[in-house]
């Protein structure tokens, strides 16, 4: 967060990848690529049919991007590059049109996820942002876009919650980051699915290896700021779910604590224990 800029516009775009206009995007690409054959290849790739799965699990091909002249295929290797390229038009427009200096409002972004840090100009900055995005044929998600005053009102950015934290030794307040509740719930949901009954055929070592990959990847990203509380919540959940999975697999009754204590999970099976620093593990 920029020092002194306590007003924050936590912005969200509606279907950004699906709404990028092809004509304007290709103009941005053409400013950097002169090879007409490569430009044609990019255009063909944008308009290529996409295979989708409906609610009933049936697959079908759609030419929506070609028909509507907008959208980049999500999950494709070129989409992040093109989406960043088009988002740069908004960032440069904000600066070149003088909004950054006039309003003392600064954009902090990663791809299409961005916040605007302001100092007493959030209302006007929000209006200008809507107008500029509309000119780029992008739509603001009004239900998820909000104005907040930090640190009294925390906001989420790139999976972290930015707001007031407290130093555990002294209780002193400071502005910091912590893994957002949404991301913690998302990880716990993945752990729950990974330890479902349909995976009882796995050996315990393979189950733990899968959980370790999941935990390690998550913790290597969420390793900044106040992570101790988040790690405790995740650790309690994964131990509980793994213990339940072992009880079902071996048809053990009771709580399972005596048969599968934490020491067994961590020492014998090698479950990854989350620490303050990014973990490293040798088990596959």
Short mmCIF file of C-alpha atoms in Angstrom, two decimals:
data_model
loop_
_atom_site.label_atom_id
_atom_site.label_comp_id
_atom_site.label_asym_id
_atom_site.label_seq_id
_atom_site.Cartn_x
_atom_site.Cartn_y
_atom_site.Cartn_z
CA UNK A 1 0.00 0.00 0.00
CA UNK A 2 1.30 3.47 -0.90
CA UNK A 3 2.17 5.58 2.16
CA UNK A 4 -0.52 8.11 3.02
CA UNK A 5 -3.03 6.77 0.50
CA UNK A 6 -5.65 5.34 2.84
CA UNK A 7 -8.59 5.35 0.41
CA UNK A 8 -8.59 2.21 -1.71
CA UNK A 9 -10.80 1.26 -4.66
CA UNK A 10 -10.96 -2.52 -4.68
CA UNK A 11 -11.97 -3.08 -8.31
CA UNK A 12 -13.21 -6.12 -10.18
CA UNK A 13 -13.97 -6.63 -13.87
CA UNK A 14 -16.86 -8.70 -15.21
CA UNK A 15 -15.60 -11.59 -17.34
CA UNK A 16 -12.38 -9.86 -18.33
CA UNK A 17 -10.98 -12.69 -20.47
CA UNK A 18 -14.34 -13.14 -22.22
CA UNK A 19 -14.82 -9.44 -22.99
CA UNK A 20 -11.47 -8.35 -24.48
CA UNK A 21 -12.35 -6.97 -27.96
CA UNK A 22 -10.37 -8.57 -30.78
CA UNK A 23 -10.00 -5.47 -32.95
CA UNK A 24 -8.55 -3.31 -30.18
CA UNK A 25 -6.40 -6.18 -28.91
CA UNK A 26 -4.92 -6.82 -32.35
CA UNK A 27 -4.03 -3.12 -32.62
CA UNK A 28 -2.02 -3.47 -29.41
CA UNK A 29 -0.31 -6.59 -30.75
CA UNK A 30 0.41 -4.91 -34.11
CA UNK A 31 2.30 -2.11 -32.34
CA UNK A 32 4.80 -4.71 -31.18
CA UNK A 33 4.71 -7.35 -33.93
CA UNK A 34 5.29 -6.45 -37.59
CA UNK A 35 5.15 -9.94 -39.10
CA UNK A 36 1.76 -10.17 -40.83
CA UNK A 37 1.88 -13.97 -40.82
CA UNK A 38 2.29 -14.04 -37.04
CA UNK A 39 -0.49 -11.47 -36.64
CA UNK A 40 -2.75 -13.63 -38.77
CA UNK A 41 -1.87 -16.67 -36.67
CA UNK A 42 -2.77 -14.80 -33.47
CA UNK A 43 -6.09 -13.70 -34.98
CA UNK A 44 -6.89 -17.28 -36.04
CA UNK A 45 -6.06 -18.49 -32.56
CA UNK A 46 -8.42 -15.93 -31.00
CA UNK A 47 -11.27 -17.04 -33.26
CA UNK A 48 -10.65 -20.79 -33.05
CA UNK A 49 -13.60 -22.88 -31.80
CA UNK A 50 -13.48 -23.88 -28.15
CA UNK A 51 -14.68 -27.15 -26.68
CA UNK A 52 -16.88 -26.68 -23.62
CA UNK A 53 -18.74 -28.98 -21.25
CA UNK A 54 -22.32 -28.16 -20.31
CA UNK A 55 -24.09 -28.78 -16.99
CA UNK A 56 -24.96 -32.34 -18.03
CA UNK A 57 -21.35 -33.21 -18.82
CA UNK A 58 -21.86 -33.15 -22.59
CA UNK A 59 -19.09 -31.66 -24.72
CA UNK A 60 -19.75 -29.29 -27.58
CA UNK A 61 -17.81 -26.83 -29.71
CA UNK A 62 -18.57 -23.14 -29.62
CA UNK A 63 -17.53 -20.28 -31.91
CA UNK A 64 -18.64 -17.58 -29.50
CA UNK A 65 -15.34 -15.68 -29.64
CA UNK A 66 -15.48 -15.48 -33.43
CA UNK A 67 -19.18 -14.63 -33.51
CA UNK A 68 -18.92 -11.86 -30.91
CA UNK A 69 -15.45 -10.62 -31.87
CA UNK A 70 -14.22 -10.69 -28.30
CA UNK A 71 -12.67 -12.95 -25.71
CA UNK A 72 -9.49 -14.97 -25.30
CA UNK A 73 -9.60 -18.71 -24.49
CA UNK A 74 -9.04 -19.12 -20.77
CA UNK A 75 -6.36 -21.61 -19.82
CA UNK A 76 -4.58 -21.27 -23.15
CA UNK A 77 -0.84 -20.45 -22.97
CA UNK A 78 -1.12 -17.21 -24.95
CA UNK A 79 -4.10 -15.77 -23.03
CA UNK A 80 -2.15 -14.37 -20.02
CA UNK A 81 0.24 -12.50 -22.33
CA UNK A 82 -2.55 -11.01 -24.45
CA UNK A 83 -4.68 -10.12 -21.44
CA UNK A 84 -1.75 -8.31 -19.81
CA UNK A 85 -1.08 -6.51 -23.07
CA UNK A 86 -4.63 -5.21 -23.30
CA UNK A 87 -4.79 -4.30 -19.60
CA UNK A 88 -1.72 -2.15 -20.17
CA UNK A 89 -3.88 0.19 -22.24
CA UNK A 90 -5.87 1.01 -19.12
CA UNK A 91 -2.75 1.50 -16.98
CA UNK A 92 -1.08 3.78 -19.57
CA UNK A 93 -4.30 5.68 -20.23
CA UNK A 94 -4.68 6.39 -16.54
CA UNK A 95 -1.22 7.92 -16.44
CA UNK A 96 -1.08 9.65 -19.85
CA UNK A 97 -4.47 11.30 -19.42
CA UNK A 98 -3.21 12.80 -16.18
CA UNK A 99 -5.54 11.03 -13.77
CA UNK A 100 -2.71 9.67 -11.64
CA UNK A 101 -1.17 13.09 -11.03
CA UNK A 102 -4.40 15.11 -10.90
CA UNK A 103 -6.17 12.81 -8.46
CA UNK A 104 -3.04 11.54 -6.71
CA UNK A 105 -4.47 8.08 -7.39
CA UNK A 106 -2.12 5.21 -8.16
CA UNK A 107 -3.00 1.87 -9.74
CA UNK A 108 -1.40 -1.28 -8.35
CA UNK A 109 -2.15 -4.28 -10.52
CA UNK A 110 -1.25 -7.79 -11.52
CA UNK A 111 -2.94 -8.77 -14.78
CA UNK A 112 -6.62 -7.79 -14.46
CA UNK A 113 -6.57 -7.75 -10.65
CA UNK A 114 -6.01 -4.17 -9.49
CA UNK A 115 -6.64 -1.62 -6.77
CA UNK A 116 -6.42 2.17 -6.90
CA UNK A 117 -4.80 3.86 -3.90
CA UNK A 118 -6.12 7.39 -3.39
CA UNK A 119 -5.71 10.30 -1.02
CA UNK A 120 -9.07 12.03 -0.64
CA UNK A 121 -10.14 11.48 -4.26
CA UNK A 122 -11.65 7.99 -4.28
CA UNK A 123 -15.14 9.09 -5.39
CA UNK A 124 -13.88 10.93 -8.46
CA UNK A 125 -11.31 8.23 -9.21
CA UNK A 126 -14.07 5.62 -9.21
CA UNK A 127 -16.08 7.63 -11.73
CA UNK A 128 -13.07 8.18 -13.98
CA UNK A 129 -12.16 4.48 -13.77
CA UNK A 130 -15.62 3.41 -14.93
CA UNK A 131 -15.51 5.83 -17.86
CA UNK A 132 -12.03 4.80 -18.99
CA UNK A 133 -12.83 1.08 -18.80
CA UNK A 134 -16.04 1.62 -20.75
CA UNK A 135 -14.02 3.28 -23.53
CA UNK A 136 -11.90 0.11 -23.60
CA UNK A 137 -15.12 -1.96 -23.86
CA UNK A 138 -14.60 -3.49 -20.44
CA UNK A 139 -17.25 -3.72 -17.73
CA UNK A 140 -16.85 -3.06 -14.02
CA UNK A 141 -18.39 -5.67 -11.75
CA UNK A 142 -20.35 -3.28 -9.54
CA UNK A 143 -21.30 -5.94 -7.00
CA UNK A 144 -17.64 -6.75 -6.25
CA UNK A 145 -16.11 -3.29 -6.70
CA UNK A 146 -16.02 -1.23 -3.53
CA UNK A 147 -14.46 1.78 -1.90
CA UNK A 148 -12.80 1.20 1.46
CA UNK A 149 -10.70 3.11 3.93
CA UNK A 150 -7.60 1.27 5.06
CA UNK A 151 -6.70 -0.04 7.56
CA UNK A 152 -10.11 0.11 9.24
CA UNK A 153 -11.68 -1.67 6.26
CA UNK A 154 -9.45 -4.48 4.96
CA UNK A 155 -9.47 -5.51 1.30
CA UNK A 156 -8.29 -8.53 -0.66
CA UNK A 157 -5.62 -8.37 -3.35
CA UNK A 158 -3.93 -11.31 -5.08
CA UNK A 159 -5.25 -13.73 -2.49
CA UNK A 160 -4.05 -11.70 0.48
CA UNK A 161 -6.08 -9.58 2.88
CA UNK A 162 -4.50 -6.15 3.40
CA UNK A 163 -5.43 -4.45 6.65
CA UNK A 164 -4.63 -3.99 10.30
CA UNK A 165 -2.52 -6.71 11.91
CA UNK A 166 -1.10 -7.02 15.43
CA UNK A 167 2.42 -7.97 16.41
CA UNK A 168 2.11 -11.05 18.59
CA UNK A 169 4.88 -10.05 20.99
CA UNK A 170 3.72 -6.52 21.85
CA UNK A 171 0.19 -6.27 20.48
CA UNK A 172 1.27 -3.25 18.40
CA UNK A 173 -0.95 -2.60 15.39
CA UNK A 174 0.48 -2.26 11.89
CA UNK A 175 -0.73 -2.43 8.29
CA UNK A 176 0.14 -5.85 6.91
CA UNK A 177 -1.05 -8.79 4.86
CA UNK A 178 -2.36 -12.26 5.62
CA UNK A 179 -3.84 -15.06 3.50
CA UNK A 180 -7.45 -14.22 2.76
CA UNK A 181 -10.26 -16.26 4.29
CA UNK A 182 -11.47 -17.10 0.78
CA UNK A 183 -8.15 -18.72 -0.13
CA UNK A 184 -8.03 -20.66 3.12
CA UNK A 185 -11.54 -21.98 2.49
CA UNK A 186 -10.55 -22.87 -1.07
CA UNK A 187 -7.56 -24.90 0.11
CA UNK A 188 -9.60 -26.66 2.78
CA UNK A 189 -12.20 -27.52 0.15
CA UNK A 190 -9.50 -29.07 -2.05
CA UNK A 191 -8.17 -31.04 0.93
CA UNK A 192 -11.70 -32.25 1.66
CA UNK A 193 -12.17 -33.44 -1.92
CA UNK A 194 -8.72 -35.07 -2.01
CA UNK A 195 -9.48 -37.11 1.11
CA UNK A 196 -12.92 -38.30 0.01
CA UNK A 197 -14.15 -41.87 0.01
CA UNK A 198 -13.41 -42.27 -3.69
CA UNK A 199 -9.67 -42.23 -2.87
CA UNK A 200 -9.69 -45.06 -0.32
CA UNK A 201 -7.91 -47.29 -2.82
CA UNK A 202 -4.74 -45.22 -2.51
CA UNK A 203 -1.91 -46.24 -0.23
CA UNK A 204 -1.36 -43.86 2.72
CA UNK A 205 2.05 -42.82 1.35
CA UNK A 206 0.53 -41.81 -1.98
CA UNK A 207 -2.28 -39.91 -0.27
CA UNK A 208 0.21 -38.01 1.88
CA UNK A 209 2.37 -37.28 -1.18
CA UNK A 210 -0.67 -35.74 -2.91
CA UNK A 211 -1.53 -33.68 0.14
CA UNK A 212 2.08 -32.52 0.45
CA UNK A 213 2.10 -31.26 -3.12
CA UNK A 214 -1.11 -29.37 -2.45
CA UNK A 215 0.09 -27.90 0.84
CA UNK A 216 3.57 -27.08 -0.45
CA UNK A 217 2.32 -25.22 -3.51
CA UNK A 218 -0.16 -23.21 -1.45
CA UNK A 219 2.31 -22.33 1.32
CA UNK A 220 5.08 -21.37 -1.11
CA UNK A 221 2.77 -18.63 -2.39
CA UNK A 222 1.14 -17.69 0.91
CA UNK A 223 4.35 -17.15 2.84
CA UNK A 224 4.20 -13.38 3.35
CA UNK A 225 2.90 -11.40 6.29
CA UNK A 226 0.92 -12.87 9.19
CA UNK A 227 0.54 -16.50 8.11
CA UNK A 228 0.63 -18.30 11.46
CA UNK A 229 -3.13 -18.29 12.06
CA UNK A 230 -3.83 -19.43 8.50
CA UNK A 231 -1.28 -22.23 8.76
CA UNK A 232 -2.88 -23.41 12.01
CA UNK A 233 -6.33 -23.55 10.41
CA UNK A 234 -5.02 -25.47 7.42
CA UNK A 235 -2.94 -27.82 9.58
CA UNK A 236 -5.89 -28.65 11.84
CA UNK A 237 -8.10 -29.33 8.83
CA UNK A 238 -5.64 -31.52 6.93
CA UNK A 239 -4.84 -33.59 10.03
CA UNK A 240 -8.52 -34.09 10.75
CA UNK A 241 -9.33 -35.06 7.16
CA UNK A 242 -6.33 -37.41 6.82
CA UNK A 243 -7.22 -39.08 10.10
CA UNK A 244 -10.81 -39.59 8.95
CA UNK A 245 -9.56 -41.00 5.65
CA UNK A 246 -7.31 -43.50 7.47
CA UNK A 247 -10.16 -44.54 9.73
CA UNK A 248 -12.40 -45.25 6.75
CA UNK A 249 -9.65 -47.07 4.89
CA UNK A 250 -8.81 -49.38 7.79
CA UNK A 251 -12.36 -49.42 9.24
CA UNK A 252 -11.30 -48.04 12.58
CA UNK A 253 -13.99 -46.88 15.00
CA UNK A 254 -13.77 -44.01 17.43
CA UNK A 255 -12.01 -40.69 17.06
CA UNK A 256 -8.85 -42.17 15.58
CA UNK A 257 -6.54 -40.11 17.80
CA UNK A 258 -5.08 -43.14 19.57
CA UNK A 259 -4.50 -45.11 16.35
CA UNK A 260 -3.40 -42.17 14.18
CA UNK A 261 -1.95 -39.40 16.39
CA UNK A 262 -0.23 -36.34 14.95
CA UNK A 263 3.15 -37.96 15.52
CA UNK A 264 2.17 -40.83 13.24
CA UNK A 265 0.90 -38.46 10.54
CA UNK A 266 4.02 -36.29 10.56
CA UNK A 267 6.80 -38.72 11.47
CA UNK A 268 5.72 -42.04 10.01
CA UNK A 269 3.71 -40.89 6.98
CA UNK A 270 5.71 -37.71 6.36
CA UNK A 271 2.83 -35.22 6.23
CA UNK A 272 4.15 -31.75 5.50
CA UNK A 273 4.08 -29.45 8.53
CA UNK A 274 3.54 -25.81 7.60
CA UNK A 275 6.03 -23.41 9.14
CA UNK A 276 6.50 -19.67 9.04
CA UNK A 277 8.99 -19.96 6.19
CA UNK A 278 8.16 -21.51 2.78
CA UNK A 279 8.39 -25.29 3.24
CA UNK A 280 10.68 -27.58 1.34
CA UNK A 281 9.99 -31.27 1.15
CA UNK A 282 11.82 -34.17 -0.34
CA UNK A 283 8.97 -36.66 -0.65
CA UNK A 284 7.41 -36.79 -4.12
#
